[in-house]
CSV table of C-alpha atoms in Angstrom, one decimal:
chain,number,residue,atom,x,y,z
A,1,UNK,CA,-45.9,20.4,20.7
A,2,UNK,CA,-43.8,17.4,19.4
A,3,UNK,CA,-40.5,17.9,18.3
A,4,UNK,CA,-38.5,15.3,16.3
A,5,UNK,CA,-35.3,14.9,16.3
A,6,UNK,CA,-34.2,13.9,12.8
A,7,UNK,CA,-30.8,13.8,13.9
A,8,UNK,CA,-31.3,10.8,16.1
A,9,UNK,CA,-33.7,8.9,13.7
A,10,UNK,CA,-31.2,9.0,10.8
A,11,UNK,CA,-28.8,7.8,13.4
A,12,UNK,CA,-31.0,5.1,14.8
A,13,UNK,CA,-32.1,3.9,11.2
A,14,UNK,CA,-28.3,4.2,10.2
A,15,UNK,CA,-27.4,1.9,13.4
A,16,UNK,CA,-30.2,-0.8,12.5
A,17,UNK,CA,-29.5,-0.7,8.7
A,18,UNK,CA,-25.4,-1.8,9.8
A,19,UNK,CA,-26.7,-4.3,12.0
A,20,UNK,CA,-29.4,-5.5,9.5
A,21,UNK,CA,-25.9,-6.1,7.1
A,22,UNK,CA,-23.6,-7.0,9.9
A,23,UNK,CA,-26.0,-10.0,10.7
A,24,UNK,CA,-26.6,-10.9,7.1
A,25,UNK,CA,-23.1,-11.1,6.2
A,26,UNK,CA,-22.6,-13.7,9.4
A,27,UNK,CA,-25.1,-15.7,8.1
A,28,UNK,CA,-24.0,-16.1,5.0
A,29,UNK,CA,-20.6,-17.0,6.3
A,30,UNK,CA,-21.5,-19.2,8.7
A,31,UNK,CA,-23.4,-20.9,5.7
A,32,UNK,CA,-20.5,-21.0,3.5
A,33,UNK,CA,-18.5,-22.8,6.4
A,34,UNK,CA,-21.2,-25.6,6.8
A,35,UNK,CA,-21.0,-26.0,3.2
A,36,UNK,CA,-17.1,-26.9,3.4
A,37,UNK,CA,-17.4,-28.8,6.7
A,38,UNK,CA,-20.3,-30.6,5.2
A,39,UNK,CA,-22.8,-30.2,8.2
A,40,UNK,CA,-23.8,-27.2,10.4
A,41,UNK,CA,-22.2,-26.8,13.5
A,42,UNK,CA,-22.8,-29.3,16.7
A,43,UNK,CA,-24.3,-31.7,13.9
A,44,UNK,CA,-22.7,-35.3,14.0
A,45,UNK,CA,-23.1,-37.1,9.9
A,46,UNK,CA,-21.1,-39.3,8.7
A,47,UNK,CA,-20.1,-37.3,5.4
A,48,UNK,CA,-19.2,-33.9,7.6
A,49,UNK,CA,-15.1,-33.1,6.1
A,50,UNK,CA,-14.5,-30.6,8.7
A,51,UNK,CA,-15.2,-29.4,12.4
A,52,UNK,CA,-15.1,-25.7,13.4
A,53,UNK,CA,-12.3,-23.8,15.6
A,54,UNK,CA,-13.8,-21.0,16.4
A,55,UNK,CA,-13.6,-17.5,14.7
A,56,UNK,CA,-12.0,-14.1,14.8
A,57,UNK,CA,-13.1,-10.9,14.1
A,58,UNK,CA,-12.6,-9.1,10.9
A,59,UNK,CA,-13.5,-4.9,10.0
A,60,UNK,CA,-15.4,-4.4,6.6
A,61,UNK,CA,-16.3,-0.8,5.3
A,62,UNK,CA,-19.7,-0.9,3.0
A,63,UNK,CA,-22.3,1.4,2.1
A,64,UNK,CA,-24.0,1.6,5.5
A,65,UNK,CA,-21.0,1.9,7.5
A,66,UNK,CA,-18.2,-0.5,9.1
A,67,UNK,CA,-19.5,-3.8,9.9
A,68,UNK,CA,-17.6,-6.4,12.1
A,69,UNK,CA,-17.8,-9.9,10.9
A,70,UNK,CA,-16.7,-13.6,12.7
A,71,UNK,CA,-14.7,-15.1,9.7
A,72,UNK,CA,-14.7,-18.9,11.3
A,73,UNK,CA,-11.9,-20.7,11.1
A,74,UNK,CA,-11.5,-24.8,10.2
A,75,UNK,CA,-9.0,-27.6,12.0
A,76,UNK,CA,-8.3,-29.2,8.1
A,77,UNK,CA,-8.5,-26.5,5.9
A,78,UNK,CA,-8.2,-23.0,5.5
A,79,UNK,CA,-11.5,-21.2,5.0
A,80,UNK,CA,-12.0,-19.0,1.7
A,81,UNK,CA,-15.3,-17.6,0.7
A,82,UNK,CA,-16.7,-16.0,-2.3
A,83,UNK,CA,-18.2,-13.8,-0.2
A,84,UNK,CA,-15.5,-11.4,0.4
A,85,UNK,CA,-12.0,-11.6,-0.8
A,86,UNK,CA,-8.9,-12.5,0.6
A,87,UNK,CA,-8.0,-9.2,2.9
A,88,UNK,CA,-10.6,-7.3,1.7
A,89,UNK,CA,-11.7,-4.6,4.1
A,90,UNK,CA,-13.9,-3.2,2.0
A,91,UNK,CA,-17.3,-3.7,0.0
A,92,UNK,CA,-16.5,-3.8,-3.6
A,93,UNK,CA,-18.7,-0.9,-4.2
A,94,UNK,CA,-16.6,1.1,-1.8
A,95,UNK,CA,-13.1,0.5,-3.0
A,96,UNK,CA,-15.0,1.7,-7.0
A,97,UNK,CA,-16.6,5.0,-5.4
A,98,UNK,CA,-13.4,5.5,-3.8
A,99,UNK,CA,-11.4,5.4,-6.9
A,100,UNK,CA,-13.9,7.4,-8.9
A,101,UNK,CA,-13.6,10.3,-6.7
A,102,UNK,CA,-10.0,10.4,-7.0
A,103,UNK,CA,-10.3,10.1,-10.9
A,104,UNK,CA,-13.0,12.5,-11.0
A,105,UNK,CA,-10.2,15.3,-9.2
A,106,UNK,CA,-10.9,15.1,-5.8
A,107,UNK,CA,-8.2,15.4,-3.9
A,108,UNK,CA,-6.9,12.7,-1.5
A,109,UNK,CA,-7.6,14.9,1.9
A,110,UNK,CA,-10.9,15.5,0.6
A,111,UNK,CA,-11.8,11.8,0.0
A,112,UNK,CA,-10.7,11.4,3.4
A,113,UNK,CA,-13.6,13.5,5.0
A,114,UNK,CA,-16.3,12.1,2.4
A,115,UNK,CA,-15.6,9.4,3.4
A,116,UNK,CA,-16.0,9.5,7.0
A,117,UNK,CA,-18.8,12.1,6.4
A,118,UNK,CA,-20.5,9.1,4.6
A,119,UNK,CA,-19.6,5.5,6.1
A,120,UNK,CA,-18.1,6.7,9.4
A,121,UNK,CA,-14.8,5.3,8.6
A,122,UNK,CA,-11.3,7.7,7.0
A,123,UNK,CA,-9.3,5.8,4.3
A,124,UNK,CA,-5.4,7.1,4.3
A,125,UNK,CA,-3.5,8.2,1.5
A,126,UNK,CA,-2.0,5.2,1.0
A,127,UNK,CA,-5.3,3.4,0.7
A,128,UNK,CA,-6.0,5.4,-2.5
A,129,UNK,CA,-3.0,5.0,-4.0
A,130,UNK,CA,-3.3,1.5,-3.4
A,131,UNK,CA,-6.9,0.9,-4.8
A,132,UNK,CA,-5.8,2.6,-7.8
A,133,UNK,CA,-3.1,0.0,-8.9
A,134,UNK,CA,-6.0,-2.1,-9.6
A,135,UNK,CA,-6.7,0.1,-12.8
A,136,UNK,CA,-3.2,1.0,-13.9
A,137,UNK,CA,-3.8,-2.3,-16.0
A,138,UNK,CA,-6.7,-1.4,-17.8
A,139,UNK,CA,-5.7,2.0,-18.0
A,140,UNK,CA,-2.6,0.4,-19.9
A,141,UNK,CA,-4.6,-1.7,-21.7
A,142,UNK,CA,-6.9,1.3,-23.2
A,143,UNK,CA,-3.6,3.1,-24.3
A,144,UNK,CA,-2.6,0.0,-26.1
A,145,UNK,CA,-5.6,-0.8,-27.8
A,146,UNK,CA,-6.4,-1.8,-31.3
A,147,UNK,CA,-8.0,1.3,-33.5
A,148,UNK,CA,-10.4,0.1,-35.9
A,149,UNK,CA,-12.2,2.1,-37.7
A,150,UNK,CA,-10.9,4.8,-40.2
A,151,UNK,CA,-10.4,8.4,-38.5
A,152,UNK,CA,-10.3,11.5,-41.5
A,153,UNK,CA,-10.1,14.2,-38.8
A,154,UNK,CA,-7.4,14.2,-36.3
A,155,UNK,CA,-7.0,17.2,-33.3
A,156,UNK,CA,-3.5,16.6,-31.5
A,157,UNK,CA,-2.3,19.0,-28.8
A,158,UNK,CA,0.2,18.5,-25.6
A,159,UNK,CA,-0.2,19.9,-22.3
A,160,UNK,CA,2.3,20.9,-19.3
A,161,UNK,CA,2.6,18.9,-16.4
A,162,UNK,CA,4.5,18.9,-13.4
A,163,UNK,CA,6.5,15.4,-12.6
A,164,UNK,CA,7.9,14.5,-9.3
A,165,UNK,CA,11.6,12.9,-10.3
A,166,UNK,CA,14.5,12.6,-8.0
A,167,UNK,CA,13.7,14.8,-5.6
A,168,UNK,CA,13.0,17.3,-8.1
A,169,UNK,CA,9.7,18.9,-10.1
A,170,UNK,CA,10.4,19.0,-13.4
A,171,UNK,CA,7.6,19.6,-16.3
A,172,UNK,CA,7.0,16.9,-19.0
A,173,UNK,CA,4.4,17.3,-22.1
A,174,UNK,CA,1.5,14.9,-22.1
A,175,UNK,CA,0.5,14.4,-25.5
A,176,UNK,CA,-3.0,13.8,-26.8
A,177,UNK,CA,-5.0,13.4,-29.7
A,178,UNK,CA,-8.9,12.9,-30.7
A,179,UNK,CA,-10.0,11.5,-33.7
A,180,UNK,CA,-13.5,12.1,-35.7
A,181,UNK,CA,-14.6,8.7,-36.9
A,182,UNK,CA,-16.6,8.6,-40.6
A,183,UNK,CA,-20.0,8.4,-38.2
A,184,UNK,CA,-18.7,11.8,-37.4
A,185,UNK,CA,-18.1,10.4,-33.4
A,186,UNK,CA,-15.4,12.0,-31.6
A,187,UNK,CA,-13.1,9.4,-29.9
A,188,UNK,CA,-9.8,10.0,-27.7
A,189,UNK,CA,-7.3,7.8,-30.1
A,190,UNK,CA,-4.4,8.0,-26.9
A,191,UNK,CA,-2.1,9.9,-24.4
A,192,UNK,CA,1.6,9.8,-23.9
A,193,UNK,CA,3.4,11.5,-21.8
A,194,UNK,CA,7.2,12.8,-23.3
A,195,UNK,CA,9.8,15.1,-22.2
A,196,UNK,CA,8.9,18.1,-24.3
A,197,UNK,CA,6.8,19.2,-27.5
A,198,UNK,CA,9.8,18.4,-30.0
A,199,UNK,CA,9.9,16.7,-33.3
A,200,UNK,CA,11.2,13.6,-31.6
A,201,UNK,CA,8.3,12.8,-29.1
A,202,UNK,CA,5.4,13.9,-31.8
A,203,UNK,CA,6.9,11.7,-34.1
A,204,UNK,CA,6.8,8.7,-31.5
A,205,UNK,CA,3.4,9.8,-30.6
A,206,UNK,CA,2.3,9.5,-34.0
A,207,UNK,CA,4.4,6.4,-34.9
A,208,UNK,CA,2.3,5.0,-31.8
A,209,UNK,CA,-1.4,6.2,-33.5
A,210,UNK,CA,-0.1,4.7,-36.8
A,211,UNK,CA,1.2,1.1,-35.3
A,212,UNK,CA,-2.3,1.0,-33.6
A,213,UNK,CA,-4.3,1.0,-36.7
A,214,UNK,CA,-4.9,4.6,-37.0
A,215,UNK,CA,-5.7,5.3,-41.0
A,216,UNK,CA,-7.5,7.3,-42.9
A,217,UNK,CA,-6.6,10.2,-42.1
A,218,UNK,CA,-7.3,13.3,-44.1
A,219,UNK,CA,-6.9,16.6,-42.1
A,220,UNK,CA,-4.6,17.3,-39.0
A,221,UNK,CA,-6.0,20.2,-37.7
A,222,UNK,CA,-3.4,21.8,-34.3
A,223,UNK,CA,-1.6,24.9,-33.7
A,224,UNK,CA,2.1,25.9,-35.3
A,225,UNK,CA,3.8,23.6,-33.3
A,226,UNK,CA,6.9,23.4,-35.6
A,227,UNK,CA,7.6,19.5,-34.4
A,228,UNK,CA,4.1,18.3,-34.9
A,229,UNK,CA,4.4,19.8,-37.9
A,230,UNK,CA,6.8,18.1,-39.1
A,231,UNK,CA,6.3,14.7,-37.7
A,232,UNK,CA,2.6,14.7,-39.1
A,233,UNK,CA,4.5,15.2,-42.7
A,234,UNK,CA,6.7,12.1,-42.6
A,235,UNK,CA,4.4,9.7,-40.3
A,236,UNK,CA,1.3,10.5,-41.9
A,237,UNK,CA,2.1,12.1,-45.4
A,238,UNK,CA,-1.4,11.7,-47.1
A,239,UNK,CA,-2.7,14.1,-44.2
A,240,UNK,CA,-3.0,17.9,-45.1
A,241,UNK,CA,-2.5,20.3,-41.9
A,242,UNK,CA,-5.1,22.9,-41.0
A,243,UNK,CA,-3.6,25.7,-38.7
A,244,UNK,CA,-6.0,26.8,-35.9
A,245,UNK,CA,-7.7,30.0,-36.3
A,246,UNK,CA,-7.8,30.9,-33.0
A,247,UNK,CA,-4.3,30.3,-32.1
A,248,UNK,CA,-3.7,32.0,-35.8
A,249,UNK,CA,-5.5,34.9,-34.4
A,250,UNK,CA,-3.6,35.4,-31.1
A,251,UNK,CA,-0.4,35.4,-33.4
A,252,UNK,CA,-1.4,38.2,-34.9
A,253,UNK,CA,-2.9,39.8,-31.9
A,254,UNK,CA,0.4,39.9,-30.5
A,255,UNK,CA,1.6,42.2,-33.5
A,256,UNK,CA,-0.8,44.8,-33.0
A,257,UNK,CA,-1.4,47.5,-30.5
A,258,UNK,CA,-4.2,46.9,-27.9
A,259,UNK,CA,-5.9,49.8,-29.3
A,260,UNK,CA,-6.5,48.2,-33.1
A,261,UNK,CA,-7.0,44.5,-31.3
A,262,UNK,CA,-10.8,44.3,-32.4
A,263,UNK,CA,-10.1,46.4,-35.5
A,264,UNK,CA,-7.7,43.3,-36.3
A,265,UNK,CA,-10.2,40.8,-35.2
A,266,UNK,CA,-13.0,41.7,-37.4
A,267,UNK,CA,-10.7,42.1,-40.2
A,268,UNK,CA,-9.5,38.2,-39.2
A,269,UNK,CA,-13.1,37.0,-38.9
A,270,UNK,CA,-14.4,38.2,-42.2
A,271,UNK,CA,-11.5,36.5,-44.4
A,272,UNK,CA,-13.1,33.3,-42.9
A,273,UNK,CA,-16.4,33.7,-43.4
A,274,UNK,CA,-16.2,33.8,-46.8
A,275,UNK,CA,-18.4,30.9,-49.1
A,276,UNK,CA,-15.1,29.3,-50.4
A,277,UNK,CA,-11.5,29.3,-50.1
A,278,UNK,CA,-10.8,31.6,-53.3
A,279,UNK,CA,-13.2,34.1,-52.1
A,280,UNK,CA,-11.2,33.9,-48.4
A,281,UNK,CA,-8.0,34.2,-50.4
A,282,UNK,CA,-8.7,37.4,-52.2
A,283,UNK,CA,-10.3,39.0,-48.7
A,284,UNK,CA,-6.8,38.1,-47.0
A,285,UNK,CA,-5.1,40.3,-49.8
A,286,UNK,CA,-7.7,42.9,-49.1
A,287,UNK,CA,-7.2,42.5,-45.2
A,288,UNK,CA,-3.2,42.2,-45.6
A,289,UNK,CA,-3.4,45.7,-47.7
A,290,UNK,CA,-5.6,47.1,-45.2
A,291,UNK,CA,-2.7,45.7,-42.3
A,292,UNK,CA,-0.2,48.0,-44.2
A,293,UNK,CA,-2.2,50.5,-44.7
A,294,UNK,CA,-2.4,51.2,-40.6
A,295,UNK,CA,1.2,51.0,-40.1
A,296,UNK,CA,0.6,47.5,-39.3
A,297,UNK,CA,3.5,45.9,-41.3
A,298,UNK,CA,4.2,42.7,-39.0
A,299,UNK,CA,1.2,41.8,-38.6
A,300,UNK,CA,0.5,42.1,-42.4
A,301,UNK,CA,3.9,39.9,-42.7
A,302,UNK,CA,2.7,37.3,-40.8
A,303,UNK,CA,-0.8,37.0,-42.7
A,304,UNK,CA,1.1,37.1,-46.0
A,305,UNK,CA,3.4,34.0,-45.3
A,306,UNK,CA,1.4,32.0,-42.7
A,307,UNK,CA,-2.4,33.0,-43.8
A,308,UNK,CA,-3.0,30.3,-45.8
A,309,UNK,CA,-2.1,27.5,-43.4
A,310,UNK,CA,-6.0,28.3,-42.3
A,311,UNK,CA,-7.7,28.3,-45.3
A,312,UNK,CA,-7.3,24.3,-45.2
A,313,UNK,CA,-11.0,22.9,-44.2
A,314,UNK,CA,-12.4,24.6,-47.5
A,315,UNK,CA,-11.1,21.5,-49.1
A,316,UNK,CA,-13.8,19.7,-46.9
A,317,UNK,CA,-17.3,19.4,-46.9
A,318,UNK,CA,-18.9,22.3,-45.6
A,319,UNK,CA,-21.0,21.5,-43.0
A,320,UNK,CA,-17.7,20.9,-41.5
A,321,UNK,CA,-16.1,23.7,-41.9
A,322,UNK,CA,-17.2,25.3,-38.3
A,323,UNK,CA,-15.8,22.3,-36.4
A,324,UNK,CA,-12.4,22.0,-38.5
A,325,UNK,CA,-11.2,25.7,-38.1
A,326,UNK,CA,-9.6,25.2,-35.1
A,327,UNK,CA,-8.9,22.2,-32.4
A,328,UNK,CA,-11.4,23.8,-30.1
A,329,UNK,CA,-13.0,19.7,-29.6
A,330,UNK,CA,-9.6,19.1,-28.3
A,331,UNK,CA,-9.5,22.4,-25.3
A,332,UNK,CA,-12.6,20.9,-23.5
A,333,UNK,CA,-10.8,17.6,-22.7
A,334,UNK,CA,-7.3,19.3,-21.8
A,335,UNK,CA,-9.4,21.9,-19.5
A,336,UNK,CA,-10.5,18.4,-17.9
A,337,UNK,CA,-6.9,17.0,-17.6
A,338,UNK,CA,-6.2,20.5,-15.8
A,339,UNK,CA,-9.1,20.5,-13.7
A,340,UNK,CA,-8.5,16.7,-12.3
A,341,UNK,CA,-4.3,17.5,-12.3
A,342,UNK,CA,-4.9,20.8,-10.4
A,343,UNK,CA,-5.2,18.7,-7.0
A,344,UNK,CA,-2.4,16.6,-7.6
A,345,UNK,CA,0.1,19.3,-8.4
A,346,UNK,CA,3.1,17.1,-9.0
A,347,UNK,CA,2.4,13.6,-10.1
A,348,UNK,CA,4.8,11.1,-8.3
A,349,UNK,CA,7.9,9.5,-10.0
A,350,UNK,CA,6.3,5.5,-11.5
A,351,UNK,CA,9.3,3.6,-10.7
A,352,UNK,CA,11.8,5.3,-8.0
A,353,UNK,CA,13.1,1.8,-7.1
A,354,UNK,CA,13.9,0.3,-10.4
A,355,UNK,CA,16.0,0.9,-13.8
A,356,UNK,CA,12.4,2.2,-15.7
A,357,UNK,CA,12.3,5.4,-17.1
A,358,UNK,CA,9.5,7.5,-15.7
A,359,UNK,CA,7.9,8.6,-18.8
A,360,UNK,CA,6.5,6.2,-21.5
A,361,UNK,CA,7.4,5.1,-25.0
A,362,UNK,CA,7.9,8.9,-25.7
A,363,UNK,CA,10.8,9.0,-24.5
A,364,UNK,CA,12.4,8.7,-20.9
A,365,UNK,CA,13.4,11.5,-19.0
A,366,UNK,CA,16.6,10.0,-17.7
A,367,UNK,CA,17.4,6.5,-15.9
A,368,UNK,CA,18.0,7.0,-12.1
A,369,UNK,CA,18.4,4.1,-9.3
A,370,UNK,CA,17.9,4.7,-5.2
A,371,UNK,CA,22.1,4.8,-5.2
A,372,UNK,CA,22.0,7.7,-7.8
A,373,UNK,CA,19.5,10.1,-6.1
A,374,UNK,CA,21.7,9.1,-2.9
A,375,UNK,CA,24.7,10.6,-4.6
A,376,UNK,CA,22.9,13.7,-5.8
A,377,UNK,CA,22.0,14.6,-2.3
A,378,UNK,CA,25.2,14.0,-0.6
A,379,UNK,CA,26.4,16.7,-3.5
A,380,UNK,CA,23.9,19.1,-2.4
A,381,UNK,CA,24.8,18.7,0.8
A,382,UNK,CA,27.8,19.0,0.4
């Protein structure tokens, strides 16, 4: 019987594919250097600019594995191609599948093996880190941006991260918000990062939204966070709040004994699925007599003074009604921020050699130079 060995093929159509590109690239260097000398080599003309000396050897990672090219060198001028950039050592489409895998959560140990599993060649840490200055700009740029169109729904929520600064983890509150477009599109409107979930970073969130363009907004729909609350009323007063139900209901869940948990939750569920907002009204009375009936007198407290924070979206159309109860569009994008953060753990301090503040127009976290995280660990030392 024959036996192949599809082992050795993939590695013998691997090996002729690199050499295939290896031999192409040349080419088209060498042509690139007969263009600026004006003549190919060993020709003698009258218009040639330039003569050859010699070449060196230069690494490139692409798509079908390292490649080793002869960049030749000039006597007049120094030779610069289009072809590949100025200490680039790798293919373009490289350096962007590189940077989508960290982006897309994969850790940094892990892009190391894909790596070498797929063009024979590890990239280091610091390789990653470096290919992914080149999109701190645009990623800067998209925070900045212009916002155009009117936005009557709004779904603001912070998460919990962990921050590398001064030697220390501390956690810091990134802060983001959706926006429903009059198309009815969802659209992420921006993300700051700020020391905590106070009044004084929502508001400069919000302040941010507002000097962006953000306007027309109708309904804020979030949790009870008492300083978005608050900063929602004075930056955008023409806004009514919606309180989410879900987060409404775990409230109240924590009020009751385990044992009357889905009791409570039916009870919960039918005030809002009533056909309008004076029909949920008089069912919370019902449900808030039924509370005190069972011995339930907190949680029949908290319906009575906070119930009607989530009776908001009957003011709305409603075919909205479903999506305006709680900020449930919002969880699926902060369960992404987790998933991609999870691998990082910590993020690293921005600027450990300078006078910036880590965090961004939120609010900084403190102002610390090399000297000052010198002193602190003499102190501990000490």
């Amino acid at each position: 019987m024959i036996q192949i060995d599809e082992a050795r093929i993939r590695d013998h159509l691997g090996e002729m594919v690199r050499g295939t590109v290896e031999e192409a690239l040349n080419a088209m260097l060498d042509a690139e250097a007969d263009r600026l000398c004006g003549a190919g080599r060993y020709e003698r003309r009258e218009g040639r600019k330039d003569t050859r000396a010699g070449s060196y050897e230069r690494s490139l990672d692409t798509r079908a594995g390292p490649v080793k090219l002869k960049m030749p060198k000039l006597r007049r001028q120094t030779f610069e191609t289009a072809i590949i950039e100025c200490y680039q050592r790798r293919e373009s489409s490289v350096e962007e599948a590189l940077i989508e895998m960290y982006l897309a959560g994969v850790s940094v140990r892990r892009v190391e093996d894909i790596t070498e599993a797929l063009w024979g060649t590890r990239v280091s840490p610091g390789t990653v880190s470096n290919l992914n200055k080149k999109i701190y700009a645009k990623i800067d740029e998209w925070r900045h941006r212009r916002i155009e169109c009117d936005h009557p729904y709004v779904f603001p929520d912070g998460i919990v991260m962990k921050r590398s600064w001064a030697g220390e983890v501390r956690n810091v509150s990134l802060l983001v918000a959706i926006g429903v477009t009059t198309d009815g599109y969802r659209e992420i409107l921006g993300i700051m990062e700020g020391p905590k979930e106070d009044k004084s970073g929502w508001s400069m969130f919000l302040r941010h939204l507002a000097d962006r363009g953000l306007s027309g907004v109708q309904l804020i729909v979030s949790d009870a966070c008492r300083g978005l609350v608050e900063s929602a009323a004075e930056v955008l007063p023409e806004a009514q709040w919606q309180r989410c139900v879900v987060h409404f209901y775990r409230n109240v869940f924590s009020l009751v004994p385990s044992g009357k948990v889905r009791e409570a939750a039916k009870m919960l569920k039918a005030i809002h699925a009533q056909e309008d907002r004076k029909a949920a009204a008089e069912k919370m009375q019902a449900v808030i007599a039924e509370l005190r009936a069972q011995k339930l007198a907190k949680a029949a407290e908290l319906l009575d003074e906070h119930g009607y924070e989530t009776l908001t979206y009957y003011g709305f159309p409603d075919s909205h009604w479903i999506k305006l109860r709680t900020n449930n569009p919002l969880e699926r994008i902060m369960r992404e921020i987790r998933r991609r953060a999870r691998v990082v753990g910590a993020f690293p301090e921005v600027a450990s050699d300078q006078f910036e503040p880590v965090s961004t127009r939120a609010g900084s976290l403190s102002l610390m130079t090399r000297r000052g995280r010198a002193t602190r660990r003499e102190r501990r030392r000490g």
